């Protein structure tokens, strides 16, 4: 347990992202076990049965990012997840038979041995930690024992962050559910727009060097974008007709109110310094800003609007266009994209974010049919 104590301050230092903390840990591990060439964590999304790349520290070989597959499509990993047993592979070539992108990638990097551990949070399976080495049979019993300790540290660190995020989302959800009673926004809108945000974030990730960790946080925090609407009086929020100037100003104040709520939640959980909490705040603060400076509340333009906000803005508008609202019919994906394109042409929206919607229309259709409004 001495190891845990010595490492704890770094691993739990919430000023850095999980990726940064994993890098520090990897450096330390290399002092004792030089053959660990890569440490990676994939996380599991139970709603979609998807295992997704999340964080990695890769010393040899090229990192694999932005990759996901159904856990049920990998019988061997599925077995580990349900049994809780770690797995050691001493010579990869002898066991890999499948021709998946993942196994081809493993072989191409020259990794020869692997040590894989399923990780859990409160008994619930949340993903895997992978240790890879270019050395054959690098993971003997002694190394396994040491790495298991490090793995539990990584597990703890991720669980801590997840439970912080979950608490935030849960308390926001309580607030939101109250607001939902007032029926301004449906739960399915939030489900859909979070998933659209994830699609867009993934698509623009290479161009903007966004990590998988960033993409997952955008997905998690996107549903909070309008949290400030719980502070808007029903007379304005639920007004059936168009708003007059003073009502519009009241409505626009949902951004400022949302920021206050987020700051309060972050303060209550004492995690203002959590590196990724900035993503949450930026989504709430900037999701009505437009690139040409015509948005609100600050009229920011261009690069002053952070990527997470541009992504959520496009996802939010796209879902509004393709949803049934009392004042408009449902638009098709193509019609909505044409409208978004117009907004790109006018200089308001990020072109790459809008392109991502059009390029992923098949996946978007799947999301639409899975999360339908029933009214
Ligand atoms: Fe909003
Ligand atoms: Fe929205």
mmCIF file of C-alpha atoms and ligand atoms in Angstrom:
data_model
loop_
_atom_site.group_PDB
_atom_site.id
_atom_site.type_symbol
_atom_site.label_atom_id
_atom_site.label_comp_id
_atom_site.label_asym_id
_atom_site.label_seq_id
_atom_site.Cartn_x
_atom_site.Cartn_y
_atom_site.Cartn_z
ATOM 1 C CA UNK A 1 0.000 0.000 0.000
ATOM 2 C CA UNK A 2 3.054 2.209 0.211
ATOM 3 C CA UNK A 3 2.873 2.608 -3.554
ATOM 4 C CA UNK A 4 -0.643 3.978 -3.367
ATOM 5 C CA UNK A 5 0.330 6.505 -0.779
ATOM 6 C CA UNK A 6 3.270 7.817 -2.742
ATOM 7 C CA UNK A 7 1.221 8.177 -5.914
ATOM 8 C CA UNK A 8 -2.023 9.416 -4.530
ATOM 9 C CA UNK A 9 -1.292 13.150 -4.630
ATOM 10 C CA UNK A 10 -0.579 12.982 -8.358
ATOM 11 C CA UNK A 11 -3.361 10.667 -9.333
ATOM 12 C CA UNK A 12 -6.003 12.514 -7.419
ATOM 13 C CA UNK A 13 -4.771 15.973 -8.228
ATOM 14 C CA UNK A 14 -7.920 17.234 -9.852
ATOM 15 C CA UNK A 15 -6.212 20.176 -11.534
ATOM 16 C CA UNK A 16 -5.067 17.847 -14.260
ATOM 17 C CA UNK A 17 -7.067 15.765 -16.675
ATOM 18 C CA UNK A 18 -7.216 12.000 -16.369
ATOM 19 C CA UNK A 19 -4.999 11.749 -19.455
ATOM 20 C CA UNK A 20 -2.303 13.875 -17.806
ATOM 21 C CA UNK A 21 -2.543 11.865 -14.610
ATOM 22 C CA UNK A 22 -2.257 8.585 -16.479
ATOM 23 C CA UNK A 23 0.902 9.907 -18.173
ATOM 24 C CA UNK A 24 2.483 10.675 -14.791
ATOM 25 C CA UNK A 25 1.581 7.264 -13.471
ATOM 26 C CA UNK A 26 2.998 5.565 -16.551
ATOM 27 C CA UNK A 27 6.314 7.321 -16.030
ATOM 28 C CA UNK A 28 6.474 5.971 -12.506
ATOM 29 C CA UNK A 29 5.539 2.485 -13.557
ATOM 30 C CA UNK A 30 8.321 2.512 -16.157
ATOM 31 C CA UNK A 31 10.906 3.002 -13.394
ATOM 32 C CA UNK A 32 9.898 -0.298 -11.878
ATOM 33 C CA UNK A 33 8.588 -2.153 -14.915
ATOM 34 C CA UNK A 34 10.270 -0.834 -18.070
ATOM 35 C CA UNK A 35 8.433 -3.216 -20.383
ATOM 36 C CA UNK A 36 5.041 -1.498 -20.103
ATOM 37 C CA UNK A 37 4.815 0.297 -23.437
ATOM 38 C CA UNK A 38 1.210 1.328 -23.303
ATOM 39 C CA UNK A 39 -1.511 1.835 -20.725
ATOM 40 C CA UNK A 40 -5.010 2.523 -21.968
ATOM 41 C CA UNK A 41 -8.477 2.675 -20.523
ATOM 42 C CA UNK A 42 -11.623 1.963 -22.490
ATOM 43 C CA UNK A 43 -14.968 2.812 -20.932
ATOM 44 C CA UNK A 44 -18.263 1.032 -21.277
ATOM 45 C CA UNK A 45 -21.551 2.674 -22.198
ATOM 46 C CA UNK A 46 -24.199 0.239 -21.023
ATOM 47 C CA UNK A 47 -27.014 2.038 -22.881
ATOM 48 C CA UNK A 48 -25.395 1.197 -26.224
ATOM 49 C CA UNK A 49 -23.345 -1.851 -25.146
ATOM 50 C CA UNK A 50 -20.348 0.063 -26.508
ATOM 51 C CA UNK A 51 -16.775 -0.076 -25.357
ATOM 52 C CA UNK A 52 -15.067 3.207 -26.244
ATOM 53 C CA UNK A 53 -11.439 4.353 -26.169
ATOM 54 C CA UNK A 54 -11.088 6.891 -23.361
ATOM 55 C CA UNK A 55 -7.574 7.678 -22.109
ATOM 56 C CA UNK A 56 -4.174 6.286 -23.022
ATOM 57 C CA UNK A 57 -0.490 6.719 -22.416
ATOM 58 C CA UNK A 58 1.410 5.246 -25.339
ATOM 59 C CA UNK A 59 5.220 5.130 -25.253
ATOM 60 C CA UNK A 60 5.730 2.843 -28.181
ATOM 61 C CA UNK A 61 3.470 2.496 -31.144
ATOM 62 C CA UNK A 62 0.743 4.802 -32.331
ATOM 63 C CA UNK A 63 -2.156 5.497 -30.024
ATOM 64 C CA UNK A 64 -5.531 4.158 -31.036
ATOM 65 C CA UNK A 65 -8.245 6.733 -30.433
ATOM 66 C CA UNK A 66 -11.808 7.433 -31.411
ATOM 67 C CA UNK A 67 -12.543 3.726 -31.616
ATOM 68 C CA UNK A 68 -15.566 1.855 -30.314
ATOM 69 C CA UNK A 69 -17.219 -1.515 -30.660
ATOM 70 C CA UNK A 70 -20.014 -3.519 -29.113
ATOM 71 C CA UNK A 71 -18.806 -5.478 -26.120
ATOM 72 C CA UNK A 72 -21.060 -8.378 -27.078
ATOM 73 C CA UNK A 73 -19.131 -8.608 -30.382
ATOM 74 C CA UNK A 74 -15.989 -9.536 -28.466
ATOM 75 C CA UNK A 75 -16.693 -12.808 -26.633
ATOM 76 C CA UNK A 76 -13.320 -12.846 -24.883
ATOM 77 C CA UNK A 77 -13.664 -9.327 -23.435
ATOM 78 C CA UNK A 78 -17.304 -9.963 -22.618
ATOM 79 C CA UNK A 79 -16.216 -12.944 -20.560
ATOM 80 C CA UNK A 80 -13.673 -10.860 -18.649
ATOM 81 C CA UNK A 81 -16.272 -8.191 -17.938
ATOM 82 C CA UNK A 82 -18.732 -10.680 -16.477
ATOM 83 C CA UNK A 83 -16.209 -12.838 -14.610
ATOM 84 C CA UNK A 84 -14.104 -9.988 -13.230
ATOM 85 C CA UNK A 85 -10.981 -11.992 -14.037
ATOM 86 C CA UNK A 86 -7.879 -10.336 -15.485
ATOM 87 C CA UNK A 87 -6.350 -11.837 -18.629
ATOM 88 C CA UNK A 88 -2.735 -12.344 -19.602
ATOM 89 C CA UNK A 89 -1.619 -13.026 -23.147
ATOM 90 C CA UNK A 90 2.044 -13.934 -23.497
ATOM 91 C CA UNK A 91 2.245 -14.085 -27.269
ATOM 92 C CA UNK A 92 -0.381 -12.160 -29.123
ATOM 93 C CA UNK A 93 0.130 -13.780 -32.512
ATOM 94 C CA UNK A 94 -0.712 -17.169 -31.097
ATOM 95 C CA UNK A 95 -4.154 -16.098 -29.893
ATOM 96 C CA UNK A 96 -5.450 -13.346 -32.141
ATOM 97 C CA UNK A 97 -7.688 -14.763 -34.791
ATOM 98 C CA UNK A 98 -10.252 -12.086 -35.386
ATOM 99 C CA UNK A 99 -9.682 -9.553 -38.098
ATOM 100 C CA UNK A 100 -10.991 -6.519 -36.268
ATOM 101 C CA UNK A 101 -9.489 -3.062 -36.530
ATOM 102 C CA UNK A 102 -8.407 -3.424 -32.925
ATOM 103 C CA UNK A 103 -6.538 -6.705 -33.338
ATOM 104 C CA UNK A 104 -4.925 -5.532 -36.590
ATOM 105 C CA UNK A 105 -3.817 -2.408 -34.817
ATOM 106 C CA UNK A 106 -2.335 -4.408 -31.909
ATOM 107 C CA UNK A 107 -0.277 -6.522 -34.304
ATOM 108 C CA UNK A 108 0.862 -3.523 -36.326
ATOM 109 C CA UNK A 109 2.231 -1.779 -33.220
ATOM 110 C CA UNK A 110 4.414 -4.769 -32.538
ATOM 111 C CA UNK A 111 2.883 -5.483 -29.142
ATOM 112 C CA UNK A 112 3.452 -9.071 -28.148
ATOM 113 C CA UNK A 113 2.048 -9.460 -24.672
ATOM 114 C CA UNK A 114 -0.986 -7.993 -22.962
ATOM 115 C CA UNK A 115 -2.406 -7.724 -19.492
ATOM 116 C CA UNK A 116 -6.078 -6.732 -19.361
ATOM 117 C CA UNK A 117 -8.176 -5.996 -16.269
ATOM 118 C CA UNK A 118 -11.890 -5.227 -16.107
ATOM 119 C CA UNK A 119 -12.723 -2.295 -13.831
ATOM 120 C CA UNK A 120 -15.810 -1.647 -11.741
ATOM 121 C CA UNK A 121 -17.494 1.180 -9.932
ATOM 122 C CA UNK A 122 -19.733 0.099 -7.055
ATOM 123 C CA UNK A 123 -19.885 -3.362 -8.526
ATOM 124 C CA UNK A 124 -20.894 -2.097 -11.942
ATOM 125 C CA UNK A 125 -18.637 -2.859 -14.899
ATOM 126 C CA UNK A 126 -17.245 0.422 -16.286
ATOM 127 C CA UNK A 127 -14.459 -0.630 -18.651
ATOM 128 C CA UNK A 128 -11.009 -2.142 -19.065
ATOM 129 C CA UNK A 129 -7.439 -1.212 -18.334
ATOM 130 C CA UNK A 130 -5.006 -2.504 -20.943
ATOM 131 C CA UNK A 131 -1.283 -2.886 -20.365
ATOM 132 C CA UNK A 132 0.635 -3.744 -23.557
ATOM 133 C CA UNK A 133 4.256 -4.619 -24.154
ATOM 134 C CA UNK A 134 6.473 -5.280 -27.151
ATOM 135 C CA UNK A 135 8.265 -7.836 -24.997
ATOM 136 C CA UNK A 136 6.999 -11.389 -25.176
ATOM 137 C CA UNK A 137 5.559 -12.675 -21.882
ATOM 138 C CA UNK A 138 6.285 -9.372 -20.141
ATOM 139 C CA UNK A 139 3.541 -9.904 -17.604
ATOM 140 C CA UNK A 140 4.783 -12.573 -15.237
ATOM 141 C CA UNK A 141 3.137 -13.110 -11.880
ATOM 142 C CA UNK A 142 5.223 -10.549 -10.071
ATOM 143 C CA UNK A 143 4.561 -7.873 -12.702
ATOM 144 C CA UNK A 144 0.869 -8.753 -12.651
ATOM 145 C CA UNK A 145 0.774 -8.294 -8.910
ATOM 146 C CA UNK A 146 2.430 -4.872 -9.100
ATOM 147 C CA UNK A 147 0.341 -3.721 -12.029
ATOM 148 C CA UNK A 148 -2.857 -4.814 -10.299
ATOM 149 C CA UNK A 149 -2.074 -2.282 -7.597
ATOM 150 C CA UNK A 150 -1.528 0.443 -10.153
ATOM 151 C CA UNK A 151 -4.680 -0.662 -11.947
ATOM 152 C CA UNK A 152 -6.718 -0.234 -8.783
ATOM 153 C CA UNK A 153 -5.332 3.287 -8.481
ATOM 154 C CA UNK A 154 -6.402 4.072 -12.029
ATOM 155 C CA UNK A 155 -9.763 2.465 -11.322
ATOM 156 C CA UNK A 156 -10.209 4.618 -8.217
ATOM 157 C CA UNK A 157 -9.182 7.751 -10.011
ATOM 158 C CA UNK A 158 -11.684 7.153 -12.802
ATOM 159 C CA UNK A 159 -14.448 6.139 -10.369
ATOM 160 C CA UNK A 160 -13.860 9.315 -8.383
ATOM 161 C CA UNK A 161 -14.171 11.470 -11.438
ATOM 162 C CA UNK A 162 -17.178 9.576 -12.727
ATOM 163 C CA UNK A 163 -19.005 9.767 -9.444
ATOM 164 C CA UNK A 164 -18.310 13.515 -9.283
ATOM 165 C CA UNK A 165 -19.688 13.913 -12.789
ATOM 166 C CA UNK A 166 -22.612 11.628 -12.014
ATOM 167 C CA UNK A 167 -23.494 13.637 -8.913
ATOM 168 C CA UNK A 168 -23.425 16.828 -10.922
ATOM 169 C CA UNK A 169 -25.560 15.408 -13.680
ATOM 170 C CA UNK A 170 -27.944 13.866 -11.118
ATOM 171 C CA UNK A 171 -28.479 17.090 -9.231
ATOM 172 C CA UNK A 172 -28.925 18.950 -12.480
ATOM 173 C CA UNK A 173 -31.378 16.275 -13.540
ATOM 174 C CA UNK A 174 -33.472 16.802 -10.439
ATOM 175 C CA UNK A 175 -33.616 20.463 -11.257
ATOM 176 C CA UNK A 176 -34.327 19.653 -14.885
ATOM 177 C CA UNK A 177 -37.079 17.210 -14.016
ATOM 178 C CA UNK A 178 -38.853 19.951 -12.146
ATOM 179 C CA UNK A 179 -38.526 22.058 -15.218
ATOM 180 C CA UNK A 180 -39.676 19.184 -17.389
ATOM 181 C CA UNK A 181 -42.906 19.222 -15.441
ATOM 182 C CA UNK A 182 -43.346 22.584 -17.019
ATOM 183 C CA UNK A 183 -42.777 20.886 -20.311
ATOM 184 C CA UNK A 184 -40.394 23.191 -22.126
ATOM 185 C CA UNK A 185 -37.997 20.543 -23.201
ATOM 186 C CA UNK A 186 -38.334 16.815 -23.423
ATOM 187 C CA UNK A 187 -35.959 14.288 -21.947
ATOM 188 C CA UNK A 188 -35.577 12.736 -25.372
ATOM 189 C CA UNK A 189 -34.359 16.081 -26.786
ATOM 190 C CA UNK A 190 -31.549 15.946 -24.244
ATOM 191 C CA UNK A 191 -30.750 12.291 -25.006
ATOM 192 C CA UNK A 192 -30.617 12.988 -28.718
ATOM 193 C CA UNK A 193 -28.680 16.224 -28.614
ATOM 194 C CA UNK A 194 -26.086 14.691 -26.258
ATOM 195 C CA UNK A 195 -25.557 11.879 -28.752
ATOM 196 C CA UNK A 196 -25.428 14.274 -31.706
ATOM 197 C CA UNK A 197 -22.875 16.312 -29.767
ATOM 198 C CA UNK A 198 -20.785 13.191 -29.347
ATOM 199 C CA UNK A 199 -20.951 12.388 -33.064
ATOM 200 C CA UNK A 200 -19.899 15.923 -33.972
ATOM 201 C CA UNK A 201 -17.145 16.019 -31.335
ATOM 202 C CA UNK A 202 -15.728 12.739 -32.621
ATOM 203 C CA UNK A 203 -15.813 13.959 -36.201
ATOM 204 C CA UNK A 204 -14.007 17.235 -35.529
ATOM 205 C CA UNK A 205 -11.608 15.697 -32.984
ATOM 206 C CA UNK A 206 -8.655 15.059 -35.340
ATOM 207 C CA UNK A 207 -8.728 18.598 -36.770
ATOM 208 C CA UNK A 208 -8.863 20.216 -33.340
ATOM 209 C CA UNK A 209 -6.777 17.628 -31.507
ATOM 210 C CA UNK A 210 -9.568 16.771 -29.128
ATOM 211 C CA UNK A 211 -8.984 13.712 -26.967
ATOM 212 C CA UNK A 212 -11.431 10.871 -26.392
ATOM 213 C CA UNK A 213 -11.627 12.132 -22.818
ATOM 214 C CA UNK A 214 -12.812 15.522 -24.125
ATOM 215 C CA UNK A 215 -15.367 13.881 -26.445
ATOM 216 C CA UNK A 216 -16.868 11.860 -23.577
ATOM 217 C CA UNK A 217 -17.147 14.924 -21.393
ATOM 218 C CA UNK A 218 -18.941 16.875 -24.099
ATOM 219 C CA UNK A 219 -21.378 13.946 -24.334
ATOM 220 C CA UNK A 220 -21.877 13.923 -20.555
ATOM 221 C CA UNK A 221 -22.311 17.659 -20.116
ATOM 222 C CA UNK A 222 -24.266 18.604 -23.260
ATOM 223 C CA UNK A 223 -27.687 17.939 -21.614
ATOM 224 C CA UNK A 224 -26.977 20.697 -19.098
ATOM 225 C CA UNK A 225 -26.883 23.434 -21.751
ATOM 226 C CA UNK A 226 -30.293 24.905 -20.867
ATOM 227 C CA UNK A 227 -30.235 24.220 -17.146
ATOM 228 C CA UNK A 228 -30.730 27.968 -16.574
ATOM 229 C CA UNK A 229 -34.241 27.740 -18.012
ATOM 230 C CA UNK A 230 -35.461 26.493 -14.658
ATOM 231 C CA UNK A 231 -35.052 30.111 -13.530
ATOM 232 C CA UNK A 232 -37.298 31.531 -16.264
ATOM 233 C CA UNK A 233 -40.927 32.282 -15.322
ATOM 234 C CA UNK A 234 -43.595 30.125 -16.962
ATOM 235 C CA UNK A 235 -45.260 33.173 -18.493
ATOM 236 C CA UNK A 236 -42.211 33.600 -20.723
ATOM 237 C CA UNK A 237 -40.966 30.026 -20.940
ATOM 238 C CA UNK A 238 -44.288 28.544 -21.963
ATOM 239 C CA UNK A 239 -45.717 31.475 -23.907
ATOM 240 C CA UNK A 240 -47.310 29.997 -27.012
ATOM 241 C CA UNK A 241 -46.802 33.005 -29.275
ATOM 242 C CA UNK A 242 -43.703 35.009 -30.190
ATOM 243 C CA UNK A 243 -41.894 36.859 -27.418
ATOM 244 C CA UNK A 244 -41.743 40.650 -27.280
ATOM 245 C CA UNK A 245 -38.437 42.445 -26.693
ATOM 246 C CA UNK A 246 -38.550 42.460 -22.919
ATOM 247 C CA UNK A 247 -39.671 38.823 -22.789
ATOM 248 C CA UNK A 248 -36.832 37.894 -25.124
ATOM 249 C CA UNK A 249 -34.353 39.480 -22.753
ATOM 250 C CA UNK A 250 -35.809 37.485 -19.883
ATOM 251 C CA UNK A 251 -35.563 34.302 -21.938
ATOM 252 C CA UNK A 252 -31.940 35.050 -22.868
ATOM 253 C CA UNK A 253 -31.086 35.395 -19.204
ATOM 254 C CA UNK A 254 -31.234 31.565 -18.992
ATOM 255 C CA UNK A 255 -27.561 31.546 -19.995
ATOM 256 C CA UNK A 256 -26.447 33.671 -17.058
ATOM 257 C CA UNK A 257 -28.718 31.768 -14.693
ATOM 258 C CA UNK A 258 -27.311 28.489 -16.032
ATOM 259 C CA UNK A 259 -23.758 29.640 -15.301
ATOM 260 C CA UNK A 260 -24.757 30.502 -11.735
ATOM 261 C CA UNK A 261 -26.294 27.069 -11.274
ATOM 262 C CA UNK A 262 -23.235 25.296 -12.670
ATOM 263 C CA UNK A 263 -20.870 27.347 -10.490
ATOM 264 C CA UNK A 264 -23.019 26.526 -7.500
ATOM 265 C CA UNK A 265 -23.037 22.804 -8.260
ATOM 266 C CA UNK A 266 -19.287 22.790 -8.848
ATOM 267 C CA UNK A 267 -18.785 24.659 -5.587
ATOM 268 C CA UNK A 268 -21.064 22.289 -3.682
ATOM 269 C CA UNK A 269 -19.043 19.357 -4.888
ATOM 270 C CA UNK A 270 -15.791 21.264 -4.297
ATOM 271 C CA UNK A 271 -14.567 20.402 -7.756
ATOM 272 C CA UNK A 272 -14.285 23.822 -9.384
ATOM 273 C CA UNK A 273 -10.766 22.827 -10.280
ATOM 274 C CA UNK A 274 -11.625 19.572 -11.961
ATOM 275 C CA UNK A 275 -9.952 20.158 -15.310
ATOM 276 C CA UNK A 276 -12.920 18.934 -17.293
ATOM 277 C CA UNK A 277 -15.468 21.042 -15.419
ATOM 278 C CA UNK A 278 -14.501 23.913 -17.708
ATOM 279 C CA UNK A 279 -16.142 21.984 -20.540
ATOM 280 C CA UNK A 280 -19.418 22.003 -18.629
ATOM 281 C CA UNK A 281 -19.261 25.695 -17.878
ATOM 282 C CA UNK A 282 -18.320 26.590 -21.463
ATOM 283 C CA UNK A 283 -21.248 24.609 -22.849
ATOM 284 C CA UNK A 284 -23.709 26.454 -20.646
ATOM 285 C CA UNK A 285 -22.070 29.837 -21.095
ATOM 286 C CA UNK A 286 -21.524 29.902 -24.854
ATOM 287 C CA UNK A 287 -24.180 27.714 -26.473
ATOM 288 C CA UNK A 288 -26.015 30.733 -27.961
ATOM 289 C CA UNK A 289 -22.940 32.518 -29.261
ATOM 290 C CA UNK A 290 -22.478 32.654 -33.048
ATOM 291 C CA UNK A 291 -19.166 32.809 -34.895
ATOM 292 C CA UNK A 292 -20.065 36.141 -36.526
ATOM 293 C CA UNK A 293 -20.637 37.799 -33.154
ATOM 294 C CA UNK A 294 -24.436 37.910 -33.554
ATOM 295 C CA UNK A 295 -25.179 35.548 -30.663
ATOM 296 C CA UNK A 296 -25.774 36.203 -26.980
ATOM 297 C CA UNK A 297 -25.079 36.977 -24.186
ATOM 298 C CA UNK A 298 -21.601 38.283 -24.966
ATOM 299 C CA UNK A 299 -21.589 38.531 -28.762
ATOM 300 C CA UNK A 300 -18.328 36.598 -28.891
ATOM 301 C CA UNK A 301 -16.921 35.716 -32.280
ATOM 302 C CA UNK A 302 -14.622 33.207 -33.990
ATOM 303 C CA UNK A 303 -12.038 31.462 -31.875
ATOM 304 C CA UNK A 304 -13.303 33.117 -28.702
ATOM 305 C CA UNK A 305 -16.099 30.551 -28.769
ATOM 306 C CA UNK A 306 -14.722 27.254 -27.463
ATOM 307 C CA UNK A 307 -15.125 24.105 -29.506
ATOM 308 C CA UNK A 308 -17.366 22.375 -26.949
ATOM 309 C CA UNK A 309 -19.882 25.201 -27.282
ATOM 310 C CA UNK A 310 -19.810 25.225 -31.098
ATOM 311 C CA UNK A 311 -20.458 21.489 -31.095
ATOM 312 C CA UNK A 312 -23.398 21.708 -28.705
ATOM 313 C CA UNK A 313 -24.873 24.705 -30.541
ATOM 314 C CA UNK A 314 -25.069 22.752 -33.792
ATOM 315 C CA UNK A 315 -26.442 19.638 -32.064
ATOM 316 C CA UNK A 316 -29.075 21.702 -30.244
ATOM 317 C CA UNK A 317 -30.267 23.613 -33.311
ATOM 318 C CA UNK A 318 -30.270 20.449 -35.405
ATOM 319 C CA UNK A 319 -32.481 18.665 -32.903
ATOM 320 C CA UNK A 320 -34.832 21.616 -32.629
ATOM 321 C CA UNK A 321 -35.225 21.620 -36.421
ATOM 322 C CA UNK A 322 -35.808 17.882 -36.697
ATOM 323 C CA UNK A 323 -38.243 17.712 -33.760
ATOM 324 C CA UNK A 324 -41.935 18.381 -33.764
ATOM 325 C CA UNK A 325 -42.728 21.654 -32.057
ATOM 326 C CA UNK A 326 -46.154 23.202 -31.631
ATOM 327 C CA UNK A 327 -45.262 25.907 -34.143
ATOM 328 C CA UNK A 328 -43.539 23.802 -36.810
ATOM 329 C CA UNK A 329 -43.590 20.420 -38.499
ATOM 330 C CA UNK A 330 -40.748 17.897 -38.335
ATOM 331 C CA UNK A 331 -37.958 18.600 -40.800
ATOM 332 C CA UNK A 332 -36.037 15.809 -42.483
ATOM 333 C CA UNK A 333 -32.312 15.472 -41.820
ATOM 334 C CA UNK A 334 -31.624 16.870 -45.288
ATOM 335 C CA UNK A 335 -33.896 19.872 -44.804
ATOM 336 C CA UNK A 336 -32.357 20.585 -41.414
ATOM 337 C CA UNK A 337 -28.847 20.282 -42.838
ATOM 338 C CA UNK A 338 -29.736 22.705 -45.624
ATOM 339 C CA UNK A 339 -30.843 25.184 -42.975
ATOM 340 C CA UNK A 340 -27.666 24.640 -40.947
ATOM 341 C CA UNK A 341 -25.667 25.150 -44.144
ATOM 342 C CA UNK A 342 -27.354 28.493 -44.608
ATOM 343 C CA UNK A 343 -26.258 29.446 -41.118
ATOM 344 C CA UNK A 344 -22.706 28.361 -41.961
ATOM 345 C CA UNK A 345 -22.885 30.515 -45.101
ATOM 346 C CA UNK A 346 -24.038 33.461 -42.998
ATOM 347 C CA UNK A 347 -20.954 32.964 -40.810
ATOM 348 C CA UNK A 348 -22.829 31.808 -37.720
ATOM 349 C CA UNK A 349 -22.047 28.113 -37.275
ATOM 350 C CA UNK A 350 -18.874 26.054 -37.470
ATOM 351 C CA UNK A 351 -18.677 24.426 -40.903
ATOM 352 C CA UNK A 352 -16.949 21.273 -39.709
ATOM 353 C CA UNK A 353 -19.546 20.697 -37.004
ATOM 354 C CA UNK A 354 -22.348 21.016 -39.542
ATOM 355 C CA UNK A 355 -20.557 18.742 -42.040
ATOM 356 C CA UNK A 356 -20.249 16.136 -39.297
ATOM 357 C CA UNK A 357 -24.039 15.996 -39.015
ATOM 358 C CA UNK A 358 -24.529 15.404 -42.729
ATOM 359 C CA UNK A 359 -21.714 12.863 -42.947
ATOM 360 C CA UNK A 360 -23.172 10.804 -40.119
ATOM 361 C CA UNK A 361 -26.819 10.873 -41.120
ATOM 362 C CA UNK A 362 -27.186 7.081 -40.854
ATOM 363 C CA UNK A 363 -26.155 7.100 -37.203
ATOM 364 C CA UNK A 364 -28.307 10.160 -36.591
ATOM 365 C CA UNK A 365 -31.324 8.345 -37.987
ATOM 366 C CA UNK A 366 -30.669 5.479 -35.579
ATOM 367 C CA UNK A 367 -30.609 7.900 -32.668
ATOM 368 C CA UNK A 368 -33.813 9.557 -33.869
ATOM 369 C CA UNK A 369 -35.686 6.295 -34.001
ATOM 370 C CA UNK A 370 -34.336 5.140 -30.667
ATOM 371 C CA UNK A 371 -35.173 8.327 -28.763
ATOM 372 C CA UNK A 372 -38.545 9.407 -30.097
ATOM 373 C CA UNK A 373 -40.924 11.960 -28.686
ATOM 374 C CA UNK A 374 -44.277 10.436 -27.886
ATOM 375 C CA UNK A 375 -46.738 13.239 -27.922
HETATM 376 FE FE1 LIG B 1 -30.231 27.708 -24.480
HETATM 377 FE FE1 LIG B 2 -31.824 22.505 -26.162
#
